Structures are given as structure tokens and as C-alpha cells.
Coordinates of C-alpha atoms in Angstrom, one line a residue:
M786 CA 0.0 0.0 0.0
M787 CA 1.3 3.4 -0.9
A788 CA 1.7 6.1 1.7
T789 CA -0.1 9.3 0.9
S790 CA -1.1 12.6 2.4
R791 CA -4.8 13.3 2.1
N792 CA -6.1 16.9 2.1
V793 CA -9.8 17.4 2.3
T794 CA -11.6 20.5 1.3
A795 CA -15.0 21.7 -0.1
D796 CA -15.9 23.0 -3.5
R797 CA -18.3 25.9 -4.2
S798 CA -21.3 23.7 -3.5
N799 CA -19.7 22.5 -0.2
K800 CA -19.3 19.0 -1.6
I801 CA -16.3 17.4 0.0
I802 CA -13.3 16.7 -2.3
A803 CA -10.4 14.6 -1.2
M804 CA -7.0 15.1 -2.8
T805 CA -4.2 12.6 -2.1
V806 CA -0.6 13.6 -2.7
S807 CA 1.7 10.7 -3.6
Y808 CA 4.3 10.1 -1.0
E809 CA 6.1 7.6 -3.2
N810 CA 6.3 10.0 -6.2
S811 CA 7.4 12.8 -3.9
K812 CA 10.3 10.6 -2.7
V813 CA 11.1 9.8 -6.4
I814 CA 11.2 13.5 -7.2
F815 CA 13.3 14.3 -4.2
Q816 CA 15.7 11.5 -5.2
G817 CA 15.9 13.0 -8.7
I818 CA 16.8 16.4 -7.3
K819 CA 19.6 14.8 -5.2
T820 CA 20.8 12.6 -8.1
A821 CA 21.1 15.8 -10.2
G822 CA 23.5 17.1 -7.6
I823 CA 21.2 19.8 -6.3
T824 CA 22.2 21.0 -2.9
S825 CA 19.7 23.8 -2.2
L826 CA 16.1 24.5 -2.9
S827 CA 13.9 27.5 -2.5
A828 CA 10.1 27.1 -2.1
L829 CA 6.9 28.4 -0.9
P830 CA 5.0 25.5 0.7
E831 CA 1.9 24.3 -1.2
T832 CA -0.2 21.2 -1.0
W833 CA 1.4 19.2 -3.8
L834 CA 4.9 20.1 -2.7
G835 CA 4.5 19.5 1.0
L836 CA 5.8 15.9 1.2
L837 CA 8.7 16.8 -1.0
L838 CA 9.6 19.8 1.2
Q839 CA 9.4 17.6 4.3
Q840 CA 12.1 15.3 2.8
A841 CA 14.3 18.3 2.0
E842 CA 13.9 19.6 5.6
R843 CA 15.1 16.2 7.0
D844 CA 18.1 15.8 4.6
P845 CA 21.3 17.2 6.1
D846 CA 22.9 17.4 2.6
V847 CA 20.2 19.8 1.2
T848 CA 19.4 23.4 2.3
L849 CA 15.7 24.3 2.0
I850 CA 15.0 28.0 1.9
Q851 CA 11.3 28.7 2.4
V852 CA 10.1 32.0 1.1
A853 CA 7.0 34.2 1.7
K854 CA 6.6 35.1 -2.0
E855 CA 7.9 33.2 -5.0
E856 CA 9.6 36.3 -6.4
E857 CA 11.9 36.1 -3.4
A858 CA 13.0 32.7 -4.7
I859 CA 14.2 34.2 -7.9
G860 CA 16.7 36.4 -6.1
I861 CA 17.8 33.5 -3.9
A862 CA 18.4 31.3 -7.0
A863 CA 20.4 34.1 -8.6
G864 CA 22.6 34.4 -5.5
A865 CA 23.0 30.6 -5.4
Y866 CA 24.1 30.7 -9.1
F867 CA 26.7 33.3 -8.4
A868 CA 27.9 31.4 -5.3
G869 CA 28.3 28.2 -7.4
E870 CA 25.5 26.4 -5.5
R871 CA 23.4 23.9 -7.4
H872 CA 19.9 25.2 -6.8
V873 CA 16.3 24.6 -8.0
L874 CA 13.1 26.5 -7.3
L875 CA 9.9 24.6 -6.3
M876 CA 6.7 26.5 -6.8
Q877 CA 3.1 26.2 -7.9
N878 CA 2.1 27.6 -11.3
H879 CA 0.3 30.5 -9.6
G880 CA 3.6 31.3 -7.8
F881 CA 5.4 31.2 -11.1
L882 CA 2.8 33.7 -12.4
A883 CA 3.4 35.9 -9.4
A884 CA 7.2 35.8 -9.9
I885 CA 7.3 36.9 -13.5
N886 CA 8.8 40.3 -12.8
G887 CA 11.8 38.7 -11.2
I888 CA 12.1 36.1 -13.9
V889 CA 12.0 38.8 -16.7
S890 CA 13.9 41.7 -15.0
L891 CA 16.6 39.6 -13.3
A892 CA 17.0 36.1 -14.7
Q893 CA 16.3 36.7 -18.3
L894 CA 17.8 40.2 -18.5
Y895 CA 21.1 39.1 -17.0
G896 CA 21.3 35.5 -18.3
I897 CA 20.8 33.8 -14.9
P898 CA 19.8 30.1 -15.1
L899 CA 16.7 29.1 -13.2
C900 CA 15.6 25.5 -12.9
M901 CA 12.0 25.7 -11.9
L902 CA 10.0 22.7 -10.8
I903 CA 6.4 23.9 -11.1
A904 CA 3.4 22.1 -9.7
L905 CA 0.9 22.5 -12.5
R906 CA -2.5 23.1 -10.8
G907 CA -5.6 24.0 -12.7
H908 CA -5.1 21.6 -15.6
W909 CA -7.0 18.5 -16.8
G910 CA -9.0 16.9 -13.9
E911 CA -8.6 19.9 -11.6
P912 CA -11.6 19.9 -9.1
Y913 CA -10.8 23.3 -7.6
P914 CA -12.1 26.3 -9.5
W915 CA -9.6 28.7 -7.8
H916 CA -6.8 26.9 -9.6
T917 CA -8.2 26.8 -13.1
R918 CA -7.4 30.3 -14.3
G919 CA -3.7 29.9 -13.6
G920 CA -3.7 26.4 -15.1
I921 CA -5.3 27.7 -18.3
V922 CA -2.7 30.4 -18.9
T923 CA 0.5 28.8 -17.5
E924 CA 1.7 27.2 -20.8
G925 CA 0.9 30.3 -22.8
V926 CA 2.8 32.5 -20.4
L927 CA 5.8 30.2 -20.6
R928 CA 5.7 30.3 -24.4
A929 CA 5.3 34.1 -24.4
L930 CA 8.4 34.5 -22.2
G931 CA 10.4 32.0 -24.3
I932 CA 10.9 29.7 -21.3
P933 CA 11.5 26.1 -22.4
F934 CA 9.3 23.6 -20.6
E935 CA 8.3 19.9 -20.4
Y936 CA 5.7 18.0 -18.5
A937 CA 6.7 15.5 -15.9
R938 CA 4.0 12.7 -15.7
D939 CA 6.0 9.5 -15.2
P940 CA 7.8 8.8 -11.9
A941 CA 10.2 6.5 -13.8
K942 CA 11.3 9.5 -16.0
V943 CA 11.1 12.4 -13.6
G944 CA 14.7 12.1 -12.2
H945 CA 16.1 12.1 -15.7
Q946 CA 13.9 15.1 -16.6
I947 CA 15.1 17.1 -13.5
R948 CA 18.8 16.4 -14.4
E949 CA 18.1 17.5 -18.1
A950 CA 16.2 20.6 -17.0
Y951 CA 19.0 21.7 -14.6
T952 CA 21.7 21.0 -17.3
F953 CA 19.7 22.9 -19.9
S954 CA 19.1 25.9 -17.6
Q955 CA 22.9 26.1 -17.0
S956 CA 24.0 25.8 -20.6
A957 CA 21.3 28.2 -21.9
L958 CA 21.8 30.7 -19.1
S959 CA 18.0 30.8 -19.0
P960 CA 15.0 29.9 -17.0
V961 CA 13.7 26.4 -17.7
A962 CA 10.5 24.8 -16.3
L963 CA 9.5 21.2 -15.5
L964 CA 5.8 21.1 -15.0
L965 CA 4.8 18.5 -12.3
T966 CA 1.4 17.2 -13.4
R967 CA -1.5 15.7 -11.5
D968 CA -0.6 12.3 -12.9
L969 CA 2.8 12.6 -11.1
M970 CA 1.8 14.4 -7.9
E971 CA -1.5 12.7 -6.9
D972 CA -2.5 9.2 -6.2
A973 CA -5.7 7.9 -7.7
L974 CA -8.4 7.6 -5.0

């Protein structure tokens, strides 16, 4: 039996909706981060990333920097890059949208690599209406900003995708996004 974290909330009609975050896939993602040689992460905690962040907090070889706003994580990632630290950003797609000023006016303007692992909320199967607007526009915004991206759906491939995303961000001196999908982040109920 897979270990999961279950969050229960209500939709607009007060119907109870259960969401189960995959503990096993969170472990696989964290192992992929470590295998890629990443030693620091910046993140704003959110439901899909919670189990992943717990693992980072417990690992003495990884520094987790929790932020109050995702745009702060852009500055932290820039500092980590200049210090020679292997760093990734963990955020939800709404946080990515909130951080666009830092992405454009710092990372893109000055050629600073950002490897962003973005929880893609508001996409196919999303039961929460407050996530759908951001989900609908995320891909278009990434394209408009010229940020290369891929979808992570398969736990067997996500470690390789993290390594490739990090490498590409470094060689392109550019932001790169790996979108963590519902297929990867949730367990089927």
C-alpha cells in the first residue's frame, strides 16, 4: 500500500473533495533532485509540494529556503548561481505567475539560469475552481516568455527530466520549467 497525504476541502457547493498527494512519487522527485547534484532549494510550501519539502527539511545534505513570496526565490536562485551552488526552485504555477517580474527583469535580463519545478495546478482533472485560471494560462505565459518547458508525468522518468532541466538551464543561461502534473503528484483515489 502506498503512503499518501490526504487533504480534504470543499468545493463551491460544499461538496467534500479529497486530494491525495503521492508520498512515493514525492520521494522519487526528491531523489531525482539529489541525483542531479542539487544541494539547495527555494520554495513556498503548497499542497502538492508538502511531502517533497518535508524530505528536504530532513536531509542534512540539502538546504531548504522557504520564502514568503515566489519572487523572493528568484533572487535566492540568482545568488545561489553566483555562489556556485546547485539550486532549484519549487513552486506552484500561480507562484510562477506571481514571480514573472523577477524572472524577466533579473534572470532573463542578466542571463541567470533558473531550474523551476512547477506544480501544474488547474489543468485537466482539476476539481478546484480557484486553480483553473492559472492552469489555463501557464503554458501560454511560458511560451510568451520564451521559457523552455516539459511536462513530468511519469515517476520512472522524472529524475532524468530534472537532471536534463537543470543542465539545460545552465547551458542556456536561462529559466527552464519542468511542470509537475496531476498524474505525477497525486495518487488515484
